[in-house]
C-alpha cells in the first residue's frame, strides 16, 4: 500500500525513530508552494481593492474564497499524507479551520437562499466592496500567519528531532493507564463540576481552567480507543458507550464545541492505527454532517435558554430535554426553516464587516484589554474579569440583546483593534504560539509520551478556534497549557527522583554483597 497508510505502517513498525518522525512532520508544515499561492491571491485581491475595479468585486468575492479554500485544503491534505502524526499539530487544524470558515464560509452569502441571506444581513449589512475588503483581511491574516510560522518552524531545525528522541521506558505500554487517569480526572471535572454549572445547579463563577482541564476526558477517550484497537477489542465497546453518552450530553448542553471535540478525538482514535485516505475523507464527512445537523438545535436551545434565564448557562437537564423535544416537536416546518442555519454559522463575513466598519468609523474594538488577566488565577484574584464572556459581550454589542456567544475571528479582530497596521504583528504572535505548540505536539505524540497528551489537546483546540477571540482562545489556552505542562513535568521528575531514591539502597546492598562474595 502507498500513501498515508504506508507511512502510518512504517511508523507503527518502528521504521523510523520518534525524533525523525517529529522532524519530518515539522518539515511537512513548511510549504513554500502554499505561500506562493496565497501570495498570488493576496496580490490579486490588493490590485482589485486598491484600484477600485468595482466590476470585478462580485467575481473576486466568489473566486477568491474558492481559491483560498482549495489552497489550504490541499495543503492540509498533503501535510497529513506526508506524515499522519502532523494531524496533532495546531498548524494543521489552523489550515483546516481557515479553509472552512474563511474559504467556504465566505462563499455562504453567495449560495444560500434569499431568506437566509437576509438573516445574514440582519447581523450587519455588507455590499460587494465591503465583502471584498473582508476577504482581503482574511487572506492577509492567513498569509502573514503562515509566513511567520514558516520562519519560526525553520529555526533550530534539529530541535524537533532531539525533542522527539528518547522515551524513558520505551518497552512499557502505559496507554490504558493514562486513558483511565484522564477519564477519571477529566470526567470528574466535566461531569462533577462543568456540566452541573452549565445546567444551572451551581451559581459561582466557574474558572476557565476547570472547564478546560475537564476536557482531558476527550483525551482519555482517544487513548481508550487507541488501546482497544491495538490490544483489547473488548474495551472498544466501553469506549463506544462513553462516546455515545458524551454525544447525548453535548446535545442536552447545546454545546457545539463539545460535540465537535468528542467527534474529532473519537475520529482520531479510530484512524490512529491505520491512517488511510478513505478513513480521513469518511471521518471528515461525518464530522461535517454532524455539525450541520446539530447546529440548528444549538441555536434554538441557546436562544430559548437565554430568553428564559438571560444567559445560555441556565436550565436544568429536564428543562433542556423539554427544549429539545420542543425543537423536534415543531414539525417539518421548523426543520425546513432552519435547514441553512449551519451554513450561517460557518460564515463570519457579516461579523467581520461589523468590526471593520466600526474601526473605519473611528470606533475600535477593545477585546485585548484583559490580556494580562489570563496570567492570574481566579483563586488569587476573586474579582478577575470573566474573559470567556467576550463572545456574549460581542453578541450584545452587535444585537443589543442577550443571546448566544458570538465569535469574530482573529483576522477581523486584529483589524477591529488596530487597522491594517496591526494585522502583521497580531499574526506574528499567533504564528509563534501555534508553531511552538506544533513542535511540542508532534514530539509528544511521536514518542507516545501520553502523560503530556492534554497539552497536545489544548494545542489542537487553539488551532481550530480561528473563529473565536484571541485572548481566551489563544493567550488563555496557551498559558494554561504551559502551566499545566510544566506541572506535569515537575510531577513526573519528582516521582522518578523518589523512585530512584527508593531503589538506590537496594542497588548499594547488591553491589556490596557482590564485592564481599
Short mmCIF file of C-alpha atoms in Angstrom, two decimals:
data_model
loop_
_atom_site.label_atom_id
_atom_site.label_comp_id
_atom_site.label_asym_id
_atom_site.label_seq_id
_atom_site.Cartn_x
_atom_site.Cartn_y
_atom_site.Cartn_z
CA UNK A 1 0.00 0.00 0.00
CA UNK A 2 1.19 3.51 -0.77
CA UNK A 3 0.34 6.94 0.58
CA UNK A 4 -0.89 7.60 4.06
CA UNK A 5 -1.41 4.02 5.07
CA UNK A 6 2.11 3.03 4.11
CA UNK A 7 3.61 5.88 6.04
CA UNK A 8 1.47 5.02 9.05
CA UNK A 9 2.53 1.40 8.82
CA UNK A 10 6.16 2.38 8.73
CA UNK A 11 5.66 4.43 11.85
CA UNK A 12 3.87 1.57 13.63
CA UNK A 13 6.61 -0.84 12.68
CA UNK A 14 9.23 1.41 14.16
CA UNK A 15 10.94 2.01 10.80
CA UNK A 16 11.92 5.49 11.97
CA UNK A 17 12.91 6.95 15.27
CA UNK A 18 10.44 9.22 17.06
CA UNK A 19 12.81 12.15 16.56
CA UNK A 20 12.94 11.70 12.82
CA UNK A 21 9.18 11.31 12.61
CA UNK A 22 8.70 14.56 14.55
CA UNK A 23 11.23 16.39 12.37
CA UNK A 24 9.54 15.14 9.21
CA UNK A 25 6.15 16.30 10.47
CA UNK A 26 7.56 19.77 11.12
CA UNK A 27 9.08 19.91 7.63
CA UNK A 28 5.74 18.93 6.11
CA UNK A 29 4.16 22.05 7.61
CA UNK A 30 6.63 24.40 5.88
CA UNK A 31 5.07 24.69 2.42
CA UNK A 32 6.62 27.23 0.03
CA UNK A 33 4.13 26.45 -2.76
CA UNK A 34 1.28 27.22 -0.39
CA UNK A 35 2.80 30.60 0.44
CA UNK A 36 3.31 31.32 -3.25
CA UNK A 37 -0.33 30.55 -4.00
CA UNK A 38 -1.61 32.66 -1.11
CA UNK A 39 0.78 35.46 -2.05
CA UNK A 40 -0.55 35.48 -5.60
CA UNK A 41 -4.13 35.57 -4.36
CA UNK A 42 -3.26 38.41 -1.98
CA UNK A 43 -1.70 40.44 -4.80
CA UNK A 44 -4.82 39.94 -6.92
CA UNK A 45 -7.08 40.98 -4.04
CA UNK A 46 -4.91 44.04 -3.41
CA UNK A 47 -4.89 45.01 -7.08
CA UNK A 48 -8.69 44.94 -7.34
CA UNK A 49 -9.15 46.68 -3.96
CA UNK A 50 -6.59 49.48 -4.37
CA UNK A 51 -7.58 50.31 -7.95
CA UNK A 52 -11.27 50.10 -7.06
CA UNK A 53 -12.24 47.93 -10.02
CA UNK A 54 -15.86 47.66 -8.91
CA UNK A 55 -16.96 45.47 -11.80
CA UNK A 56 -14.57 42.76 -10.57
CA UNK A 57 -15.83 42.77 -6.97
CA UNK A 58 -18.60 40.17 -7.40
CA UNK A 59 -16.32 37.76 -9.28
CA UNK A 60 -13.48 38.14 -6.76
CA UNK A 61 -15.85 37.58 -3.84
CA UNK A 62 -16.61 34.16 -5.30
CA UNK A 63 -13.35 33.16 -6.97
CA UNK A 64 -11.12 34.34 -4.09
CA UNK A 65 -12.69 32.17 -1.35
CA UNK A 66 -12.76 29.19 -3.72
CA UNK A 67 -9.02 29.56 -4.38
CA UNK A 68 -8.29 30.12 -0.68
CA UNK A 69 -10.26 27.03 0.33
CA UNK A 70 -8.53 24.95 -2.37
CA UNK A 71 -5.02 26.04 -1.39
CA UNK A 72 -5.50 25.46 2.32
CA UNK A 73 -7.47 22.22 1.90
CA UNK A 74 -4.92 20.71 -0.47
CA UNK A 75 -2.06 21.84 1.76
CA UNK A 76 -3.66 20.25 4.83
CA UNK A 77 -4.20 17.02 2.92
CA UNK A 78 -0.58 16.94 1.72
CA UNK A 79 0.68 17.56 5.26
CA UNK A 80 -1.16 14.58 6.72
CA UNK A 81 -0.31 12.47 3.66
CA UNK A 82 3.41 13.02 4.16
CA UNK A 83 3.26 12.34 7.87
CA UNK A 84 0.00 11.39 9.66
CA UNK A 85 1.38 12.46 13.02
CA UNK A 86 1.05 16.09 11.87
CA UNK A 87 -2.70 15.77 12.44
CA UNK A 88 -1.91 16.59 16.08
CA UNK A 89 -0.24 19.91 15.19
CA UNK A 90 -2.20 23.14 15.74
CA UNK A 91 -0.95 24.46 12.40
CA UNK A 92 -2.69 21.58 10.62
CA UNK A 93 -6.02 22.42 12.26
CA UNK A 94 -5.42 26.12 11.61
CA UNK A 95 -5.39 25.40 7.88
CA UNK A 96 -8.47 23.20 8.05
CA UNK A 97 -10.44 25.73 10.11
CA UNK A 98 -9.44 28.67 7.88
CA UNK A 99 -10.46 26.70 4.78
CA UNK A 100 -13.86 26.00 6.35
CA UNK A 101 -14.64 29.39 7.94
CA UNK A 102 -12.86 31.88 5.67
CA UNK A 103 -12.87 29.91 2.44
CA UNK A 104 -16.13 28.03 2.21
CA UNK A 105 -17.73 30.24 4.87
CA UNK A 106 -17.01 33.34 2.77
CA UNK A 107 -18.98 31.75 -0.07
CA UNK A 108 -22.08 31.15 2.06
CA UNK A 109 -23.72 34.55 1.36
CA UNK A 110 -23.50 33.77 -2.35
CA UNK A 111 -25.02 30.27 -2.25
CA UNK A 112 -27.87 30.49 0.29
CA UNK A 113 -31.46 31.36 -0.48
CA UNK A 114 -32.82 34.89 -0.15
CA UNK A 115 -34.40 34.31 3.28
CA UNK A 116 -31.14 33.05 4.72
CA UNK A 117 -29.21 35.91 3.11
CA UNK A 118 -31.47 38.42 4.82
CA UNK A 119 -30.76 36.73 8.14
CA UNK A 120 -27.05 37.17 7.45
CA UNK A 121 -27.59 40.84 6.61
CA UNK A 122 -29.57 41.21 9.83
CA UNK A 123 -26.32 40.98 11.77
CA UNK A 124 -24.61 43.61 9.60
CA UNK A 125 -25.23 44.56 6.00
CA UNK A 126 -22.29 44.49 3.58
CA UNK A 127 -22.09 45.34 -0.11
CA UNK A 128 -19.65 43.94 -2.67
CA UNK A 129 -16.96 46.47 -1.76
CA UNK A 130 -17.06 45.70 1.96
CA UNK A 131 -17.24 41.98 1.19
CA UNK A 132 -14.05 42.30 -0.86
CA UNK A 133 -12.33 44.11 2.00
CA UNK A 134 -13.34 41.35 4.42
CA UNK A 135 -11.89 38.71 2.09
CA UNK A 136 -8.72 40.77 1.73
CA UNK A 137 -8.36 40.93 5.52
CA UNK A 138 -8.86 37.15 5.70
CA UNK A 139 -6.27 36.44 3.03
CA UNK A 140 -3.72 38.86 4.50
CA UNK A 141 -4.16 37.43 8.01
CA UNK A 142 -3.79 33.82 6.87
CA UNK A 143 -0.81 34.67 4.65
CA UNK A 144 1.01 36.51 7.47
CA UNK A 145 0.35 33.69 9.94
CA UNK A 146 1.70 31.01 7.62
CA UNK A 147 4.71 33.12 6.57
CA UNK A 148 5.70 33.70 10.20
CA UNK A 149 5.10 30.03 11.05
CA UNK A 150 7.30 29.06 8.08
CA UNK A 151 10.08 31.19 9.57
CA UNK A 152 9.56 30.01 13.16
CA UNK A 153 9.48 26.33 12.20
CA UNK A 154 12.69 26.83 10.22
CA UNK A 155 14.58 27.95 13.31
CA UNK A 156 16.55 25.28 15.18
CA UNK A 157 15.63 22.57 12.68
CA UNK A 158 17.22 19.86 14.77
CA UNK A 159 15.08 20.75 17.78
CA UNK A 160 12.11 18.62 16.75
CA UNK A 161 14.31 15.58 16.20
CA UNK A 162 16.01 15.99 19.58
CA UNK A 163 12.67 16.67 21.30
CA UNK A 164 11.13 13.56 19.78
CA UNK A 165 14.01 11.36 20.77
CA UNK A 166 14.20 9.36 23.91
CA UNK A 167 11.44 7.66 25.80
CA UNK A 168 12.37 6.95 29.39
CA UNK A 169 10.93 3.42 29.26
CA UNK A 170 10.05 2.62 25.63
CA UNK A 171 9.27 -1.03 26.33
CA UNK A 172 6.36 -0.31 28.68
CA UNK A 173 2.92 0.42 27.23
CA UNK A 174 1.09 2.76 29.60
CA UNK A 175 -1.70 3.69 27.19
CA UNK A 176 -4.50 2.08 29.20
CA UNK A 177 -3.16 3.50 32.46
CA UNK A 178 -3.17 7.08 31.14
CA UNK A 179 -6.54 6.53 29.48
CA UNK A 180 -8.05 5.65 32.86
CA UNK A 181 -6.30 8.56 34.59
CA UNK A 182 -7.60 11.11 32.08
CA UNK A 183 -11.07 9.59 32.07
CA UNK A 184 -11.31 9.72 35.84
CA UNK A 185 -9.79 13.19 36.31
CA UNK A 186 -11.32 14.81 33.24
CA UNK A 187 -14.65 13.04 33.69
CA UNK A 188 -14.80 14.04 37.34
CA UNK A 189 -14.29 17.71 36.48
CA UNK A 190 -16.59 17.65 33.48
CA UNK A 191 -19.49 15.67 34.92
CA UNK A 192 -18.99 16.77 38.51
CA UNK A 193 -18.37 20.50 38.00
CA UNK A 194 -18.67 21.87 34.46
CA UNK A 195 -21.92 20.24 33.35
CA UNK A 196 -23.82 20.88 36.62
CA UNK A 197 -22.72 24.51 36.42
CA UNK A 198 -23.97 24.74 32.84
CA UNK A 199 -27.30 23.25 33.89
CA UNK A 200 -27.73 25.98 36.49
CA UNK A 201 -27.20 23.74 39.51
CA UNK A 202 -24.40 25.98 40.81
CA UNK A 203 -24.18 29.78 40.79
CA UNK A 204 -20.49 30.53 41.41
CA UNK A 205 -18.14 31.81 38.71
CA UNK A 206 -16.52 28.78 37.12
CA UNK A 207 -12.76 29.24 36.50
CA UNK A 208 -11.84 28.69 32.88
CA UNK A 209 -9.10 26.29 33.96
CA UNK A 210 -11.67 23.87 35.39
CA UNK A 211 -13.69 23.55 32.20
CA UNK A 212 -10.53 23.29 30.11
CA UNK A 213 -8.96 20.61 32.31
CA UNK A 214 -12.28 18.78 32.25
CA UNK A 215 -11.72 18.35 28.54
CA UNK A 216 -8.99 15.84 29.41
CA UNK A 217 -11.93 13.45 29.27
CA UNK A 218 -11.69 13.54 25.47
CA UNK A 219 -8.01 12.68 25.68
CA UNK A 220 -8.92 9.67 27.80
CA UNK A 221 -11.47 8.51 25.23
CA UNK A 222 -8.90 8.85 22.46
CA UNK A 223 -6.38 6.77 24.38
CA UNK A 224 -9.00 4.18 25.26
CA UNK A 225 -9.90 3.75 21.58
CA UNK A 226 -6.22 3.69 20.63
CA UNK A 227 -5.55 0.98 23.20
CA UNK A 228 -8.65 -1.04 22.29
CA UNK A 229 -7.79 -1.17 18.60
CA UNK A 230 -4.26 -2.30 19.32
CA UNK A 231 -4.54 -4.60 22.33
CA UNK A 232 -8.07 -5.34 23.55
CA UNK A 233 -11.08 -5.11 21.24
CA UNK A 234 -13.47 -5.79 24.13
CA UNK A 235 -12.55 -2.41 25.60
CA UNK A 236 -13.78 -0.87 22.37
CA UNK A 237 -17.41 -1.44 23.45
CA UNK A 238 -16.79 0.59 26.59
CA UNK A 239 -15.21 3.36 24.55
CA UNK A 240 -18.14 3.45 22.11
CA UNK A 241 -20.60 3.62 25.02
CA UNK A 242 -18.70 6.58 26.50
CA UNK A 243 -18.71 8.33 23.13
CA UNK A 244 -22.48 7.86 22.75
CA UNK A 245 -23.12 9.17 26.27
CA UNK A 246 -20.94 12.20 25.65
CA UNK A 247 -22.74 12.96 22.39
CA UNK A 248 -26.09 12.84 24.20
CA UNK A 249 -24.79 15.12 26.96
CA UNK A 250 -23.47 17.57 24.35
CA UNK A 251 -26.92 17.65 22.76
CA UNK A 252 -28.55 18.33 26.13
CA UNK A 253 -25.96 21.02 26.86
CA UNK A 254 -26.45 22.72 23.47
CA UNK A 255 -22.65 22.61 23.32
CA UNK A 256 -21.49 22.61 19.71
CA UNK A 257 -17.82 22.74 20.66
CA UNK A 258 -18.08 19.73 22.97
CA UNK A 259 -19.81 17.76 20.25
CA UNK A 260 -17.06 18.65 17.77
CA UNK A 261 -14.37 17.70 20.27
CA UNK A 262 -15.80 14.26 21.03
CA UNK A 263 -16.30 13.58 17.32
CA UNK A 264 -12.80 14.74 16.37
CA UNK A 265 -10.97 12.87 19.11
CA UNK A 266 -13.01 9.72 18.54
CA UNK A 267 -12.22 10.01 14.85
CA UNK A 268 -8.50 10.42 15.60
CA UNK A 269 -8.63 7.37 17.84
CA UNK A 270 -10.27 5.17 15.20
CA UNK A 271 -7.80 6.13 12.46
CA UNK A 272 -4.69 6.25 14.66
CA UNK A 273 -3.62 2.65 13.99
CA UNK A 274 -4.08 2.80 10.22
CA UNK A 275 -4.46 6.20 8.57
CA UNK A 276 -5.84 5.91 5.03
CA UNK A 277 -7.31 8.40 2.57
CA UNK A 278 -10.70 6.69 2.76
CA UNK A 279 -10.83 6.90 6.55
CA UNK A 280 -9.79 10.55 6.58
CA UNK A 281 -12.40 11.55 4.00
CA UNK A 282 -15.16 9.47 5.62
CA UNK A 283 -14.37 10.84 9.07
CA UNK A 284 -14.26 14.43 7.84
CA UNK A 285 -17.60 13.97 6.07
CA UNK A 286 -19.18 12.52 9.20
CA UNK A 287 -17.93 15.39 11.39
CA UNK A 288 -19.22 18.00 8.94
CA UNK A 289 -22.58 16.24 8.61
CA UNK A 290 -22.92 16.13 12.40
CA UNK A 291 -22.10 19.82 12.61
CA UNK A 292 -24.78 20.80 10.09
CA UNK A 293 -27.34 18.51 11.71
CA UNK A 294 -26.62 19.76 15.23
CA UNK A 295 -26.17 23.49 14.62
CA UNK A 296 -29.89 24.42 14.29
CA UNK A 297 -30.67 22.66 17.57
CA UNK A 298 -27.80 24.51 19.28
CA UNK A 299 -29.10 27.88 18.13
CA UNK A 300 -32.67 27.02 19.12
CA UNK A 301 -31.67 25.70 22.54
CA UNK A 302 -29.34 28.59 23.37
CA UNK A 303 -31.89 31.16 22.29
CA UNK A 304 -34.62 29.55 24.39
CA UNK A 305 -32.33 29.32 27.42
CA UNK A 306 -31.16 32.92 27.05
CA UNK A 307 -34.74 34.16 26.79
CA UNK A 308 -35.74 32.32 29.95
CA UNK A 309 -32.65 32.95 32.11
CA UNK A 310 -30.79 35.83 30.48
CA UNK A 311 -27.81 33.57 29.84
CA UNK A 312 -27.01 30.35 27.98
CA UNK A 313 -25.85 28.58 31.15
CA UNK A 314 -29.23 28.19 32.84
CA UNK A 315 -31.89 25.45 32.66
CA UNK A 316 -31.63 22.01 34.23
CA UNK A 317 -31.49 18.67 32.48
CA UNK A 318 -35.26 18.05 32.42
CA UNK A 319 -35.97 21.53 31.07
CA UNK A 320 -33.30 21.11 28.41
CA UNK A 321 -34.87 17.85 27.33
CA UNK A 322 -38.19 19.69 27.03
CA UNK A 323 -36.49 22.27 24.83
CA UNK A 324 -35.03 19.53 22.63
CA UNK A 325 -38.44 17.91 22.42
CA UNK A 326 -39.98 21.25 21.52
CA UNK A 327 -37.47 21.70 18.73
CA UNK A 328 -38.22 18.33 17.14
CA UNK A 329 -41.91 18.54 18.01
CA UNK A 330 -42.48 21.65 15.93
CA UNK A 331 -42.64 19.53 12.77
CA UNK A 332 -41.09 19.74 9.37
CA UNK A 333 -41.71 23.48 9.09
CA UNK A 334 -39.17 24.18 11.81
CA UNK A 335 -36.63 21.84 10.21
CA UNK A 336 -37.14 23.46 6.83
CA UNK A 337 -36.81 26.97 8.23
CA UNK A 338 -33.53 26.06 9.93
CA UNK A 339 -32.13 23.93 7.14
CA UNK A 340 -29.44 26.52 6.36
CA UNK A 341 -28.65 27.54 9.93
CA UNK A 342 -25.47 25.51 9.83
CA UNK A 343 -24.31 27.44 6.78
CA UNK A 344 -24.93 30.73 8.54
CA UNK A 345 -22.72 29.68 11.43
CA UNK A 346 -19.88 28.87 9.02
CA UNK A 347 -19.91 32.41 7.63
CA UNK A 348 -18.26 35.26 9.52
CA UNK A 349 -18.41 37.80 6.72
CA UNK A 350 -21.11 39.91 8.39
CA UNK A 351 -19.32 39.73 11.75
CA UNK A 352 -16.04 40.81 10.18
CA UNK A 353 -17.84 43.54 8.23
CA UNK A 354 -19.26 44.86 11.51
CA UNK A 355 -15.80 45.06 13.12
CA UNK A 356 -14.20 46.61 10.02
CA UNK A 357 -16.96 49.20 9.62
CA UNK A 358 -16.71 50.20 13.28
CA UNK A 359 -12.94 50.70 13.05
CA UNK A 360 -13.24 52.70 9.83
CA UNK A 361 -15.86 54.86 11.58
CA UNK A 362 -13.39 55.54 14.40
CA UNK A 363 -14.79 53.08 16.95
CA UNK A 364 -12.15 50.49 17.81
CA UNK A 365 -12.77 47.13 19.40
CA UNK A 366 -11.33 46.57 22.86
CA UNK A 367 -11.05 42.79 23.01
CA UNK A 368 -7.44 42.76 24.25
CA UNK A 369 -7.88 44.93 27.32
CA UNK A 370 -7.85 41.99 29.75
CA UNK A 371 -4.99 40.09 28.09
CA UNK A 372 -2.77 40.30 31.18
CA UNK A 373 -5.56 38.90 33.34
CA UNK A 374 -5.10 35.42 31.84
CA UNK A 375 -1.83 35.14 33.79
CA UNK A 376 -3.54 35.43 37.19
CA UNK A 377 -5.57 32.51 38.57
CA UNK A 378 -9.05 33.36 39.80
CA UNK A 379 -8.09 31.86 43.16
CA UNK A 380 -5.64 34.75 43.65
CA UNK A 381 -7.91 37.34 42.04
CA UNK A 382 -11.56 36.68 43.00
CA UNK A 383 -12.71 39.76 41.10
CA UNK A 384 -10.93 38.76 37.91
CA UNK A 385 -12.91 39.66 34.75
CA UNK A 386 -14.71 36.72 33.14
CA UNK A 387 -12.63 36.58 29.98
CA UNK A 388 -14.68 33.81 28.43
CA UNK A 389 -17.67 36.19 28.27
CA UNK A 390 -16.12 38.07 25.35
CA UNK A 391 -18.33 36.10 22.95
CA UNK A 392 -21.51 37.02 24.85
CA UNK A 393 -20.39 40.64 25.19
CA UNK A 394 -19.70 40.85 21.46
CA UNK A 395 -23.13 39.40 20.73
CA UNK A 396 -24.69 42.12 22.87
CA UNK A 397 -22.58 44.77 21.10
CA UNK A 398 -23.90 43.64 17.73
CA UNK A 399 -27.55 42.88 18.52
CA UNK A 400 -28.08 44.97 21.67
CA UNK A 401 -29.68 41.99 23.37
CA UNK A 402 -28.58 38.98 25.39
CA UNK A 403 -28.03 35.84 23.36
CA UNK A 404 -25.60 33.18 22.31
CA UNK A 405 -21.85 33.77 22.28
CA UNK A 406 -20.65 35.28 19.00
CA UNK A 407 -17.15 34.76 17.63
CA UNK A 408 -15.32 37.26 15.48
CA UNK A 409 -12.21 35.52 14.13
CA UNK A 410 -8.60 36.52 14.72
CA UNK A 411 -8.15 38.43 11.45
CA UNK A 412 -11.17 40.70 11.76
CA UNK A 413 -10.36 41.12 15.46
CA UNK A 414 -6.85 42.31 14.57
CA UNK A 415 -8.25 44.86 12.13
CA UNK A 416 -11.00 45.92 14.53
CA UNK A 417 -8.41 46.70 17.20
CA UNK A 418 -5.52 48.14 15.16
CA UNK A 419 -6.50 48.51 11.49
CA UNK A 420 -4.26 47.37 8.64
CA UNK A 421 -1.08 48.14 10.57
CA UNK A 422 -1.93 45.70 13.33
CA UNK A 423 -2.59 42.58 11.27
CA UNK A 424 1.04 41.50 10.74
CA UNK A 425 2.19 41.91 14.41
CA UNK A 426 -1.02 40.29 15.64
CA UNK A 427 -0.49 37.30 13.34
CA UNK A 428 3.19 37.07 14.30
CA UNK A 429 2.16 36.39 17.90
CA UNK A 430 -0.43 33.86 16.75
CA UNK A 431 2.10 32.13 14.47
CA UNK A 432 4.68 31.94 17.25
CA UNK A 433 2.23 30.27 19.64
CA UNK A 434 0.94 27.80 17.03
CA UNK A 435 4.48 26.99 15.87
CA UNK A 436 5.76 26.29 19.38
CA UNK A 437 2.81 24.05 20.17
CA UNK A 438 3.10 22.29 16.81
CA UNK A 439 6.70 21.39 17.61
CA UNK A 440 5.83 20.23 21.10
CA UNK A 441 2.75 18.29 19.98
CA UNK A 442 4.37 16.19 17.26
CA UNK A 443 7.31 15.42 19.56
CA UNK A 444 5.00 14.23 22.34
CA UNK A 445 2.90 12.02 20.06
CA UNK A 446 5.94 10.68 18.17
CA UNK A 447 7.42 9.25 21.36
CA UNK A 448 3.96 8.29 22.73
CA UNK A 449 4.52 10.29 25.88
CA UNK A 450 0.85 10.12 26.83
CA UNK A 451 1.31 11.98 30.12
CA UNK A 452 1.56 15.23 28.14
CA UNK A 453 -1.29 14.48 25.73
CA UNK A 454 -3.58 17.05 27.46
CA UNK A 455 -1.08 19.72 26.36
CA UNK A 456 -1.42 18.43 22.79
CA UNK A 457 -5.19 18.57 23.15
CA UNK A 458 -5.05 22.23 24.17
CA UNK A 459 -2.85 22.95 21.15
CA UNK A 460 -5.34 21.30 18.79
CA UNK A 461 -8.09 23.36 20.39
CA UNK A 462 -6.14 26.55 19.71
CA UNK A 463 -5.60 25.52 16.10
CA UNK A 464 -9.24 25.21 15.10
CA UNK A 465 -10.57 28.12 17.19
CA UNK A 466 -9.78 30.65 14.45
CA UNK A 467 -13.39 31.86 14.72
CA UNK A 468 -13.06 32.79 18.39
CA UNK A 469 -11.44 35.59 20.37
CA UNK A 470 -7.69 35.90 20.72
CA UNK A 471 -7.40 36.45 24.47
CA UNK A 472 -9.44 33.50 25.81
CA UNK A 473 -8.95 31.07 22.91
CA UNK A 474 -5.24 31.66 22.20
CA UNK A 475 -3.49 33.50 25.01
CA UNK A 476 -5.55 31.96 27.80
CA UNK A 477 -5.32 28.43 26.42
CA UNK A 478 -1.61 28.75 25.67
CA UNK A 479 -0.84 29.99 29.18
CA UNK A 480 -2.93 27.24 30.72
CA UNK A 481 -1.20 24.60 28.59
CA UNK A 482 2.25 25.94 29.52
CA UNK A 483 1.47 25.92 33.25
CA UNK A 484 -0.19 22.51 33.03
CA UNK A 485 2.70 21.06 31.03
CA UNK A 486 5.26 22.46 33.45
CA UNK A 487 3.31 20.99 36.37
CA UNK A 488 3.21 17.56 34.72
CA UNK A 489 6.95 17.74 34.00
CA UNK A 490 7.77 18.65 37.60
CA UNK A 491 5.44 15.95 38.96
CA UNK A 492 6.99 13.27 36.77
CA UNK A 493 10.52 14.21 37.74
CA UNK A 494 9.61 14.23 41.41
CA UNK A 495 8.10 10.76 41.07
CA UNK A 496 11.13 9.49 39.16
CA UNK A 497 13.54 11.01 41.69
CA UNK A 498 11.61 9.42 44.54
CA UNK A 499 11.70 6.06 42.76
CA UNK A 500 15.46 6.34 42.24
CA UNK A 501 15.99 7.14 45.91
CA UNK A 502 13.96 4.11 46.96
CA UNK A 503 15.91 1.78 44.70
CA UNK A 504 19.35 3.25 45.44
CA UNK A 505 19.92 1.44 48.81
CA UNK A 506 18.90 -1.85 47.26
CA UNK A 507 21.41 -1.38 44.48
CA UNK A 508 24.06 -0.42 47.03
CA UNK A 509 23.45 -3.60 49.04
CA UNK A 510 23.58 -5.71 45.91
CA UNK A 511 26.87 -4.12 44.90
CA UNK A 512 28.33 -4.52 48.40
CA UNK A 513 27.23 -8.13 48.58
CA UNK A 514 28.85 -8.97 45.28
CA UNK A 515 32.13 -7.39 46.38
CA UNK A 516 32.15 -9.39 49.60
CA UNK A 517 31.48 -12.54 47.69
#
